PDB file of C-alpha atoms and ligand atoms in Angstrom:
ATOM      1  CA  MET A 136      10.599  10.367  11.780  1.00 65.00           C
ATOM      2  CA  TRP A 137      10.437   7.105  13.687  1.00 91.00           C
ATOM      3  CA  HIS A 138       8.661   3.758  13.200  1.00 97.00           C
ATOM      4  CA  ILE A 139       5.973   3.741  10.509  1.00 98.00           C
ATOM      5  CA  LEU A 140       3.636   1.022  11.711  1.00 98.00           C
ATOM      6  CA  THR A 141       0.229   2.473  10.907  1.00 98.00           C
ATOM      7  CA  ALA A 142      -1.175   5.038   8.478  1.00 98.00           C
ATOM      8  CA  ASP A 143      -2.256   7.018  11.556  1.00 97.00           C
ATOM      9  CA  TYR A 144       1.394   7.949  11.908  1.00 97.00           C
ATOM     10  CA  PHE A 145       1.320  10.371   8.975  1.00 97.00           C
ATOM     11  CA  THR A 146       0.239  13.957   9.565  1.00 97.00           C
ATOM     12  CA  LYS A 147      -1.097  16.078   6.712  1.00 96.00           C
ATOM     13  CA  GLN A 148       2.118  18.093   6.877  1.00 97.00           C
ATOM     14  CA  GLN A 149       4.308  14.972   6.535  1.00 97.00           C
ATOM     15  CA  ILE A 150       2.256  13.673   3.637  1.00 98.00           C
ATOM     16  CA  ASP A 151       2.578  17.012   1.832  1.00 97.00           C
ATOM     17  CA  LYS A 152       6.339  16.935   2.359  1.00 98.00           C
ATOM     18  CA  ILE A 153       6.705  13.331   1.121  1.00 98.00           C
ATOM     19  CA  PHE A 154       4.576  14.060  -1.962  1.00 98.00           C
ATOM     20  CA  PHE A 155       6.589  17.225  -2.591  1.00 98.00           C
ATOM     21  CA  HIS A 156       9.807  15.157  -2.566  1.00 98.00           C
ATOM     22  CA  ALA A 157       8.187  12.440  -4.707  1.00 98.00           C
ATOM     23  CA  ASN A 158       7.248  15.020  -7.353  1.00 98.00           C
ATOM     24  CA  ALA A 159      10.715  16.571  -7.301  1.00 98.00           C
ATOM     25  CA  ILE A 160      12.394  13.164  -7.589  1.00 98.00           C
ATOM     26  CA  LYS A 161      10.156  12.207 -10.502  1.00 97.00           C
ATOM     27  CA  GLU A 162      11.076  15.450 -12.260  1.00 97.00           C
ATOM     28  CA  TYR A 163      14.794  15.669 -11.393  1.00 97.00           C
ATOM     29  CA  PRO A 164      15.941  12.092 -10.610  1.00 96.00           C
ATOM     30  CA  LYS A 165      19.617  12.879 -11.198  1.00 96.00           C
ATOM     31  CA  TRP A 166      19.651  15.550  -8.512  1.00 97.00           C
ATOM     32  CA  PHE A 167      18.743  12.901  -5.944  1.00 98.00           C
ATOM     33  CA  ASN A 168      20.893   9.971  -7.068  1.00 97.00           C
ATOM     34  CA  GLN A 169      23.604  10.421  -4.403  1.00 97.00           C
ATOM     35  CA  LYS A 170      21.461  11.738  -1.590  1.00 98.00           C
ATOM     36  CA  LEU A 171      21.519   8.592   0.554  1.00 98.00           C
ATOM     37  CA  THR A 172      25.025   7.338  -0.263  1.00 98.00           C
ATOM     38  CA  GLY A 173      26.297   5.122   2.539  1.00 98.00           C
ATOM     39  CA  LYS A 174      22.842   4.393   3.966  1.00 98.00           C
ATOM     40  CA  VAL A 175      21.584   0.818   4.167  1.00 98.00           C
ATOM     41  CA  LEU A 176      17.999  -0.401   3.936  1.00 98.00           C
ATOM     42  CA  GLY A 177      17.271  -3.864   5.316  1.00 98.00           C
ATOM     43  CA  SER A 178      14.222  -5.751   4.153  1.00 98.00           C
ATOM     44  CA  LEU A 179      12.905  -8.707   6.100  1.00 98.00           C
ATOM     45  CA  PHE A 180       9.919 -10.343   4.435  1.00 98.00           C
ATOM     46  CA  PHE A 181       8.110 -13.216   6.141  1.00 97.00           C
ATOM     47  CA  GLU A 182       5.421 -13.186   3.418  1.00 97.00           C
ATOM     48  CA  PRO A 183       5.663 -13.037  -0.386  1.00 95.00           C
ATOM     49  CA  SER A 184       6.035  -9.632  -2.017  1.00 95.00           C
ATOM     50  CA  THR A 185       6.838  -8.244  -5.442  1.00 95.00           C
ATOM     51  CA  ARG A 186       5.984  -4.546  -5.514  1.00 97.00           C
ATOM     52  CA  THR A 187       6.562  -3.525  -1.927  1.00 98.00           C
ATOM     53  CA  ARG A 188      10.005  -5.063  -1.528  1.00 98.00           C
ATOM     54  CA  TRP A 189      11.315  -4.197  -4.985  1.00 98.00           C
ATOM     55  CA  SER A 190      10.011  -0.639  -4.963  1.00 98.00           C
ATOM     56  CA  PHE A 191      11.555  -0.010  -1.545  1.00 98.00           C
ATOM     57  CA  GLU A 192      14.850  -1.501  -2.672  1.00 98.00           C
ATOM     58  CA  ALA A 193      14.811   0.283  -6.029  1.00 98.00           C
ATOM     59  CA  ALA A 194      14.004   3.512  -4.166  1.00 98.00           C
ATOM     60  CA  MET A 195      17.031   3.081  -1.903  1.00 98.00           C
ATOM     61  CA  LEU A 196      19.353   2.177  -4.785  1.00 98.00           C
ATOM     62  CA  LYS A 197      18.180   5.117  -6.892  1.00 98.00           C
ATOM     63  CA  LEU A 198      18.943   7.454  -3.991  1.00 98.00           C
ATOM     64  CA  GLY A 199      22.505   6.113  -3.841  1.00 98.00           C
ATOM     65  CA  GLY A 200      22.040   3.807  -0.847  1.00 98.00           C
ATOM     66  CA  ASN A 201      22.369   0.040  -0.528  1.00 98.00           C
ATOM     67  CA  CYS A 202      20.093  -2.820   0.483  1.00 98.00           C
ATOM     68  CA  LEU A 203      20.364  -5.976   2.531  1.00 98.00           C
ATOM     69  CA  THR A 204      17.488  -8.188   1.593  1.00 97.00           C
ATOM     70  CA  GLU A 205      15.914 -11.285   3.067  1.00 95.00           C
ATOM     71  CA  SER A 206      12.907 -12.181   0.982  1.00 94.00           C
ATOM     72  CA  GLN A 207      12.347 -15.558   2.624  1.00 92.00           C
ATOM     73  CA  ALA A 208      12.850 -14.555   6.218  1.00 93.00           C
ATOM     74  CA  LYS A 209      10.659 -17.367   7.527  1.00 90.00           C
ATOM     75  CA  GLU A 210      13.106 -19.934   6.138  1.00 88.00           C
ATOM     76  CA  ASN A 211      16.414 -18.072   6.089  1.00 87.00           C
ATOM     77  CA  SER A 212      16.526 -15.842   9.159  1.00 87.00           C
ATOM     78  CA  SER A 213      17.307 -16.976  12.711  1.00 89.00           C
ATOM     79  CA  ILE A 214      13.552 -17.083  13.373  1.00 88.00           C
ATOM     80  CA  LYS A 215      13.944 -20.596  11.939  1.00 86.00           C
ATOM     81  CA  LYS A 216      16.282 -21.327  14.869  1.00 87.00           C
ATOM     82  CA  GLY A 217      13.694 -20.130  17.344  1.00 90.00           C
ATOM     83  CA  GLU A 218      14.771 -16.507  17.635  1.00 91.00           C
ATOM     84  CA  SER A 219      12.055 -13.957  18.463  1.00 94.00           C
ATOM     85  CA  LEU A 220      11.218 -11.167  16.015  1.00 96.00           C
ATOM     86  CA  GLU A 221      12.303  -8.753  18.777  1.00 96.00           C
ATOM     87  CA  ASP A 222      15.828 -10.180  18.812  1.00 96.00           C
ATOM     88  CA  THR A 223      15.989 -10.371  15.010  1.00 96.00           C
ATOM     89  CA  LEU A 224      15.038  -6.702  14.607  1.00 97.00           C
ATOM     90  CA  LYS A 225      17.371  -5.660  17.418  1.00 97.00           C
ATOM     91  CA  THR A 226      20.218  -7.442  15.637  1.00 97.00           C
ATOM     92  CA  CYS A 227      19.392  -6.356  12.079  1.00 97.00           C
ATOM     93  CA  SER A 228      19.038  -2.752  13.200  1.00 98.00           C
ATOM     94  CA  GLN A 229      22.744  -2.741  14.075  1.00 98.00           C
ATOM     95  CA  TYR A 230      23.713  -3.117  10.422  1.00 98.00           C
ATOM     96  CA  THR A 231      21.149  -0.842   8.786  1.00 98.00           C
ATOM     97  CA  ASP A 232      19.633   2.658   8.818  1.00 98.00           C
ATOM     98  CA  VAL A 233      16.036   1.584   8.201  1.00 98.00           C
ATOM     99  CA  LEU A 234      14.180  -1.738   8.191  1.00 98.00           C
ATOM    100  CA  VAL A 235      11.171  -2.722   6.090  1.00 98.00           C
ATOM    101  CA  VAL A 236       9.368  -5.713   7.562  1.00 98.00           C
ATOM    102  CA  ARG A 237       6.418  -7.788   6.322  1.00 98.00           C
ATOM    103  CA  HIS A 238       4.836 -10.441   8.522  1.00 98.00           C
ATOM    104  CA  PRO A 239       1.680 -12.586   8.343  1.00 97.00           C
ATOM    105  CA  LYS A 240       0.719 -11.839  11.968  1.00 96.00           C
ATOM    106  CA  SER A 241      -1.126  -8.602  12.748  1.00 96.00           C
ATOM    107  CA  ASP A 242       0.571  -6.329  15.296  1.00 92.00           C
ATOM    108  CA  LEU A 243       3.707  -8.444  15.747  1.00 96.00           C
ATOM    109  CA  ILE A 244       5.900  -5.944  13.866  1.00 97.00           C
ATOM    110  CA  SER A 245       4.653  -3.121  16.134  1.00 97.00           C
ATOM    111  CA  GLN A 246       5.667  -5.024  19.260  1.00 96.00           C
ATOM    112  CA  ALA A 247       9.062  -6.013  17.886  1.00 97.00           C
ATOM    113  CA  ALA A 248       9.833  -2.537  16.501  1.00 97.00           C
ATOM    114  CA  LYS A 249      10.328  -1.287  20.062  1.00 97.00           C
ATOM    115  CA  TYR A 250      13.591  -3.239  20.131  1.00 97.00           C
ATOM    116  CA  SER A 251      14.995  -1.770  16.914  1.00 98.00           C
ATOM    117  CA  ASN A 252      17.583   1.010  16.982  1.00 97.00           C
ATOM    118  CA  VAL A 253      16.537   2.257  13.545  1.00 98.00           C
ATOM    119  CA  PRO A 254      13.126   3.157  12.083  1.00 98.00           C
ATOM    120  CA  VAL A 255      10.965   0.159  11.189  1.00 98.00           C
ATOM    121  CA  ILE A 256       8.512   0.458   8.307  1.00 98.00           C
ATOM    122  CA  ASN A 257       5.579  -1.936   8.337  1.00 98.00           C
ATOM    123  CA  GLY A 258       5.506  -3.450   4.835  1.00 98.00           C
ATOM    124  CA  GLY A 259       2.232  -5.230   5.642  1.00 98.00           C
ATOM    125  CA  ASP A 260       1.272  -7.091   8.823  1.00 98.00           C
ATOM    126  CA  GLY A 261      -1.422  -9.724   8.447  1.00 97.00           C
ATOM    127  CA  CYS A 262      -4.811  -8.173   7.789  1.00 96.00           C
ATOM    128  CA  ASN A 263      -3.882  -5.156   9.867  1.00 97.00           C
ATOM    129  CA  GLU A 264      -2.053  -2.379   7.983  1.00 98.00           C
ATOM    130  CA  HIS A 265       0.131  -1.434   5.050  1.00 98.00           C
ATOM    131  CA  PRO A 266       0.834   2.267   5.652  1.00 98.00           C
ATOM    132  CA  THR A 267       3.147   3.000   2.716  1.00 98.00           C
ATOM    133  CA  GLN A 268       0.692   1.394   0.266  1.00 98.00           C
ATOM    134  CA  ALA A 269      -1.877   3.876   1.601  1.00 98.00           C
ATOM    135  CA  LEU A 270       0.571   6.691   0.880  1.00 98.00           C
ATOM    136  CA  LEU A 271       1.066   5.688  -2.746  1.00 98.00           C
ATOM    137  CA  ASP A 272      -2.662   5.115  -3.166  1.00 98.00           C
ATOM    138  CA  LEU A 273      -3.372   8.606  -1.873  1.00 98.00           C
ATOM    139  CA  TYR A 274      -0.632   9.997  -4.121  1.00 98.00           C
ATOM    140  CA  THR A 275      -2.246   8.316  -7.150  1.00 98.00           C
ATOM    141  CA  ILE A 276      -5.664   9.775  -6.274  1.00 98.00           C
ATOM    142  CA  THR A 277      -4.213  13.238  -5.639  1.00 97.00           C
ATOM    143  CA  GLN A 278      -2.239  13.223  -8.892  1.00 97.00           C
ATOM    144  CA  HIS A 279      -5.298  12.316 -10.908  1.00 98.00           C
ATOM    145  CA  PHE A 280      -7.965  14.520  -9.357  1.00 97.00           C
ATOM    146  CA  GLN A 281      -5.784  17.368  -7.988  1.00 95.00           C
ATOM    147  CA  THR A 282      -8.419  17.922  -5.308  1.00 90.00           C
ATOM    148  CA  LEU A 283      -9.824  15.435  -2.819  1.00 91.00           C
ATOM    149  CA  ASN A 284     -13.099  17.256  -2.286  1.00 90.00           C
ATOM    150  CA  ASN A 285     -16.410  15.722  -3.303  1.00 93.00           C
ATOM    151  CA  LEU A 286     -14.972  12.418  -4.507  1.00 97.00           C
ATOM    152  CA  SER A 287     -16.549   9.051  -3.848  1.00 98.00           C
ATOM    153  CA  ILE A 288     -14.599   5.816  -3.556  1.00 98.00           C
ATOM    154  CA  LEU A 289     -16.046   2.326  -3.743  1.00 98.00           C
ATOM    155  CA  PHE A 290     -14.067  -0.496  -2.106  1.00 97.00           C
ATOM    156  CA  THR A 291     -14.598  -4.028  -3.391  1.00 97.00           C
ATOM    157  CA  GLY A 292     -13.123  -7.492  -2.892  1.00 97.00           C
ATOM    158  CA  ASP A 293     -11.964  -8.790   0.453  1.00 95.00           C
ATOM    159  CA  LEU A 294     -12.865  -6.038   2.884  1.00 93.00           C
ATOM    160  CA  VAL A 295     -12.355  -8.174   5.950  1.00 92.00           C
ATOM    161  CA  TYR A 296      -8.782  -9.263   5.330  1.00 94.00           C
ATOM    162  CA  SER A 297      -7.388  -6.472   3.128  1.00 95.00           C
ATOM    163  CA  ARG A 298      -4.798  -4.440   5.002  1.00 97.00           C
ATOM    164  CA  THR A 299      -4.454  -1.921   2.175  1.00 98.00           C
ATOM    165  CA  ILE A 300      -8.084  -0.786   2.518  1.00 97.00           C
ATOM    166  CA  ARG A 301      -7.735  -0.511   6.295  1.00 96.00           C
ATOM    167  CA  SER A 302      -4.720   1.783   5.920  1.00 98.00           C
ATOM    168  CA  LEU A 303      -6.027   3.870   3.018  1.00 98.00           C
ATOM    169  CA  VAL A 304      -9.308   4.666   4.774  1.00 96.00           C
ATOM    170  CA  LYS A 305      -7.257   6.243   7.565  1.00 96.00           C
ATOM    171  CA  LEU A 306      -5.627   8.667   5.134  1.00 97.00           C
ATOM    172  CA  LEU A 307      -8.744   9.725   3.228  1.00 96.00           C
ATOM    173  CA  PRO A 308      -9.956  13.188   4.202  1.00 92.00           C
ATOM    174  CA  LYS A 309     -13.477  13.623   5.522  1.00 88.00           C
ATOM    175  CA  GLY A 310     -14.573  15.129   2.185  1.00 89.00           C
ATOM    176  CA  ILE A 311     -14.345  11.750   0.439  1.00 95.00           C
ATOM    177  CA  ARG A 312     -17.454   9.585   0.424  1.00 96.00           C
ATOM    178  CA  ILE A 313     -16.625   5.969   1.267  1.00 96.00           C
ATOM    179  CA  ILE A 314     -18.737   3.075   0.001  1.00 96.00           C
ATOM    180  CA  LYS A 315     -17.905  -0.541   0.822  1.00 95.00           C
ATOM    181  CA  ALA A 316     -19.320  -3.440  -1.176  1.00 96.00           C
ATOM    182  CA  VAL A 317     -19.506  -6.548   0.968  1.00 92.00           C
ATOM    183  CA  CYS A 318     -20.350 -10.156   0.282  1.00 86.00           C
ATOM    184  CA  ASN A 319     -20.587 -11.566   3.799  1.00 71.00           C
ATOM    185  CA  GLU A 320     -21.866 -10.750   7.245  1.00 63.00           C
ATOM    186  CA  THR A 321     -18.523 -10.284   8.948  1.00 59.00           C
ATOM    187  CA  HIS A 322     -17.595  -7.062   7.173  1.00 55.00           C
ATOM    188  CA  SER A 323     -15.910  -4.221   8.990  1.00 55.00           C
ATOM    189  CA  GLN A 324     -18.358  -1.659  10.304  1.00 56.00           C
ATOM    190  CA  GLU A 325     -15.902   1.222  10.685  1.00 64.00           C
ATOM    191  CA  ASP A 326     -16.633   3.930   8.142  1.00 72.00           C
ATOM    192  CA  GLY A 327     -18.752   4.524   5.091  1.00 84.00           C
ATOM    193  CA  LEU A 328     -21.860   3.220   3.430  1.00 92.00           C
ATOM    194  CA  ILE A 329     -22.117  -0.566   3.237  1.00 93.00           C
ATOM    195  CA  ILE A 330     -23.756  -2.034   0.126  1.00 94.00           C
ATOM    196  CA  PRO A 331     -24.168  -5.651  -1.007  1.00 94.00           C
ATOM    197  CA  GLU A 332     -21.734  -6.786  -3.697  1.00 95.00           C
ATOM    198  CA  GLU A 333     -24.668  -7.344  -6.094  1.00 95.00           C
ATOM    199  CA  GLU A 334     -25.234  -3.569  -6.212  1.00 96.00           C
ATOM    200  CA  ILE A 335     -21.729  -2.614  -7.379  1.00 97.00           C
ATOM    201  CA  VAL A 336     -22.753  -2.298 -11.031  1.00 98.00           C
ATOM    202  CA  SER A 337     -25.502   0.202 -10.245  1.00 98.00           C
ATOM    203  CA  TYR A 338     -23.019   2.385  -8.347  1.00 98.00           C
ATOM    204  CA  LEU A 339     -20.371   2.412 -11.087  1.00 98.00           C
ATOM    205  CA  PRO A 340     -21.707   5.428 -13.082  1.00 98.00           C
ATOM    206  CA  HIS A 341     -21.768   7.581  -9.945  1.00 98.00           C
ATOM    207  CA  ILE A 342     -18.414   6.998  -8.276  1.00 98.00           C
ATOM    208  CA  ASP A 343     -14.983   8.518  -8.966  1.00 98.00           C
ATOM    209  CA  ILE A 344     -12.778   5.672  -7.777  1.00 98.00           C
ATOM    210  CA  ILE A 345     -13.262   1.929  -7.601  1.00 98.00           C
ATOM    211  CA  TYR A 346     -10.584   0.428  -5.354  1.00 98.00           C
ATOM    212  CA  MET A 347     -10.507  -3.334  -5.830  1.00 98.00           C
ATOM    213  CA  THR A 348      -8.725  -6.018  -3.839  1.00 98.00           C
ATOM    214  CA  ARG A 349      -8.145  -9.724  -4.367  1.00 97.00           C
ATOM    215  CA  ASN A 350      -9.526 -12.385  -2.071  1.00 94.00           C
ATOM    216  CA  GLN A 351      -6.838 -12.776   0.603  1.00 93.00           C
ATOM    217  CA  SER A 352      -7.177 -16.566   0.438  1.00 90.00           C
ATOM    218  CA  GLU A 353      -4.112 -17.103   2.630  1.00 92.00           C
ATOM    219  CA  ARG A 354      -5.947 -15.386   5.487  1.00 90.00           C
ATOM    220  CA  GLN A 355      -9.590 -16.336   4.935  1.00 89.00           C
ATOM    221  CA  SER A 356     -11.073 -18.560   7.614  1.00 86.00           C
ATOM    222  CA  GLU A 357     -12.974 -21.729   6.763  1.00 87.00           C
ATOM    223  CA  GLY A 358     -16.502 -21.092   5.549  1.00 84.00           C
ATOM    224  CA  TYR A 359     -15.672 -17.470   4.695  1.00 88.00           C
ATOM    225  CA  LYS A 360     -17.748 -16.245   1.771  1.00 89.00           C
ATOM    226  CA  ALA A 361     -15.248 -14.923  -0.761  1.00 91.00           C
ATOM    227  CA  SER A 362     -15.971 -12.048  -3.129  1.00 94.00           C
ATOM    228  CA  SER A 363     -17.053 -13.101  -6.611  1.00 93.00           C
ATOM    229  CA  PHE A 364     -17.257  -9.692  -8.281  1.00 97.00           C
ATOM    230  CA  ILE A 365     -15.349  -9.404 -11.573  1.00 98.00           C
ATOM    231  CA  LEU A 366     -14.938  -6.040 -13.292  1.00 98.00           C
ATOM    232  CA  THR A 367     -15.308  -6.307 -17.061  1.00 98.00           C
ATOM    233  CA  ASN A 368     -14.416  -3.663 -19.622  1.00 98.00           C
ATOM    234  CA  GLU A 369     -18.120  -3.130 -20.392  1.00 98.00           C
ATOM    235  CA  MET A 370     -18.716  -2.322 -16.746  1.00 98.00           C
ATOM    236  CA  ALA A 371     -15.658  -0.062 -16.640  1.00 98.00           C
ATOM    237  CA  ASN A 372     -16.999   1.889 -19.620  1.00 98.00           C
ATOM    238  CA  ARG A 373     -20.117   2.723 -17.638  1.00 98.00           C
ATOM    239  CA  MET A 374     -18.003   4.699 -15.205  1.00 98.00           C
ATOM    240  CA  LYS A 375     -17.489   8.464 -15.514  1.00 98.00           C
ATOM    241  CA  ASN A 376     -14.924   9.379 -18.125  1.00 98.00           C
ATOM    242  CA  ASP A 377     -12.428  10.645 -15.562  1.00 98.00           C
ATOM    243  CA  ALA A 378     -13.150   7.952 -12.959  1.00 98.00           C
ATOM    244  CA  ILE A 379     -10.258   5.650 -12.059  1.00 98.00           C
ATOM    245  CA  ILE A 380      -9.821   1.954 -11.319  1.00 98.00           C
ATOM    246  CA  MET A 381      -7.326   1.150  -8.580  1.00 98.00           C
ATOM    247  CA  HIS A 382      -5.929  -2.090  -7.149  1.00 98.00           C
ATOM    248  CA  PRO A 383      -2.862  -2.580  -4.920  1.00 98.00           C
ATOM    249  CA  LEU A 384      -2.014  -5.723  -6.944  1.00 98.00           C
ATOM    250  CA  PRO A 385      -1.422  -8.613  -7.243  1.00 98.00           C
ATOM    251  CA  ARG A 386      -4.747  -9.268  -8.927  1.00 97.00           C
ATOM    252  CA  ASN A 387      -6.329 -12.659  -9.371  1.00 96.00           C
ATOM    253  CA  ASN A 388      -9.393 -12.769 -11.625  1.00 96.00           C
ATOM    254  CA  GLU A 389     -11.310  -9.797 -10.181  1.00 98.00           C
ATOM    255  CA  ILE A 390     -10.245  -7.481 -13.014  1.00 98.00           C
ATOM    256  CA  ASP A 391     -10.656  -8.774 -16.541  1.00 98.00           C
ATOM    257  CA  LYS A 392      -7.427  -8.394 -18.569  1.00 98.00           C
ATOM    258  CA  LYS A 393      -9.279  -6.271 -21.154  1.00 98.00           C
ATOM    259  CA  VAL A 394      -9.731  -3.561 -18.520  1.00 98.00           C
ATOM    260  CA  ASP A 395      -5.959  -2.949 -18.656  1.00 98.00           C
ATOM    261  CA  GLU A 396      -6.436  -1.074 -21.942  1.00 98.00           C
ATOM    262  CA  ASN A 397      -9.144   1.149 -20.468  1.00 98.00           C
ATOM    263  CA  HIS A 398      -7.880   4.695 -19.798  1.00 98.00           C
ATOM    264  CA  ARG A 399      -9.455   4.502 -16.334  1.00 98.00           C
ATOM    265  CA  ALA A 400      -7.164   1.637 -15.255  1.00 98.00           C
ATOM    266  CA  LYS A 401      -4.498   3.054 -12.929  1.00 98.00           C
ATOM    267  CA  TYR A 402      -3.242  -0.009 -11.065  1.00 98.00           C
ATOM    268  CA  PHE A 403       0.100  -0.311 -12.836  1.00 98.00           C
ATOM    269  CA  LEU A 404       0.612   3.436 -12.514  1.00 98.00           C
ATOM    270  CA  GLN A 405      -0.098   2.958  -8.798  1.00 98.00           C
ATOM    271  CA  ALA A 406       2.739   0.415  -8.634  1.00 98.00           C
ATOM    272  CA  LYS A 407       5.042   2.867 -10.433  1.00 98.00           C
ATOM    273  CA  ASN A 408       4.026   5.665  -8.080  1.00 98.00           C
ATOM    274  CA  GLY A 409       5.154   3.371  -5.264  1.00 98.00           C
ATOM    275  CA  LEU A 410       8.719   4.029  -6.388  1.00 98.00           C
ATOM    276  CA  TRP A 411       8.440   7.849  -6.274  1.00 98.00           C
ATOM    277  CA  VAL A 412       6.565   7.864  -3.002  1.00 98.00           C
ATOM    278  CA  ARG A 413       8.972   5.451  -1.303  1.00 98.00           C
ATOM    279  CA  MET A 414      11.918   7.474  -2.618  1.00 98.00           C
ATOM    280  CA  GLY A 415      10.280  10.581  -1.164  1.00 98.00           C
ATOM    281  CA  LEU A 416       9.693   8.825   2.139  1.00 98.00           C
ATOM    282  CA  LEU A 417      13.233   7.414   2.456  1.00 98.00           C
ATOM    283  CA  TYR A 418      14.703  10.773   1.489  1.00 98.00           C
ATOM    284  CA  GLU A 419      12.626  12.503   4.164  1.00 97.00           C
ATOM    285  CA  MET A 420      13.551   9.886   6.792  1.00 97.00           C
ATOM    286  CA  LEU A 421      17.261   9.458   6.129  1.00 97.00           C
ATOM    287  CA  ARG A 422      18.639  12.650   4.604  1.00 95.00           C
ATOM    288  CA  ASN A 423      21.163  14.423   6.803  1.00 81.00           C
TER     289      ASN A 423
HETATM  290  C1  LIG B 268      -0.963  -5.963  -1.111  1.00 70.93           C
HETATM  291  C2  LIG B 268      -0.488  -6.527   0.208  1.00 70.93           C
HETATM  292  O1  LIG B 268       0.528  -7.202   0.294  1.00 70.93           O
HETATM  293  O2  LIG B 268      -1.173  -6.245   1.168  1.00 70.93           O
HETATM  294  N1  LIG B 268      -0.021  -5.891  -2.087  1.00 70.93           N
HETATM  295  C3  LIG B 268       0.892  -4.864  -2.107  1.00 70.93           C
HETATM  296  O3  LIG B 268       1.641  -4.658  -1.176  1.00 70.93           O
HETATM  297  N2  LIG B 268       0.903  -4.087  -3.189  1.00 70.93           N
HETATM  298  C4  LIG B 268      -2.248  -6.537  -1.541  1.00 70.93           C
HETATM  299  C5  LIG B 268      -2.452  -8.019  -1.588  1.00 70.93           C
HETATM  300  O4  LIG B 268      -1.590  -8.807  -1.247  1.00 70.93           O
HETATM  301  O5  LIG B 268      -3.536  -8.391  -1.998  1.00 70.93           O
END
């Protein structure tokens, strides 16, 4: 295992192994609680985070390791003194066994990772990628449906600036039908069927997964037409009984609070799965 900068990094075999560990850890947590004793995870976050940083750190602690954390790296690291990210990672990699880095600029982590002596995990770089979020999203889908054949997934929200969609699409097998609801002209053309946001409601009864994202207002350019779709509980009830509602969180107003009580809502479970999957990943990367 080396740097995890893009979801393309993961092979089917690696994913199976990580999910196998995640399931075992979930079932027998005590068996794993000393497995990474003496190992140190460093987290350097140049952008806000709740789930990604805490679930990585909780994962390391629950495996018996330790964490060095810098949640306000923009202000508190030597970057503030003019140091390059290359030099910061080179330095921090001397005290740690793995680094998790989040940065607002796309691709910068990938360039700087070359200078690190330990594996660097991209915890989100601009609107580019968030590979471990894609892993936990795929885990959530796999857990629910058991099979990935003949499913359809509808992506909504900010398709231009959402890094979680970009990474997840890379991990979805060919058998999954991808539909993207867009609200502006500058949408990504990569894969799947593109539909206007106004048609979301008519698709709801036919899809298996709705994967929603918030407007990434911190990244949207001036004049960008933001998504205005809001999922209500009435709409959610029109979905198939075993369909699921996903969201990487944090949400803004795109999911009505009442939807939280709907059995299809899986976004907080997704966040919980982030712990098992990141434990499985760290165990696979750092076990002796
Ligand atoms: C996402 C992120 O940071 O890309 N959150 C997460 O890691 N769970 C989604 C977002 O910020 O909208």
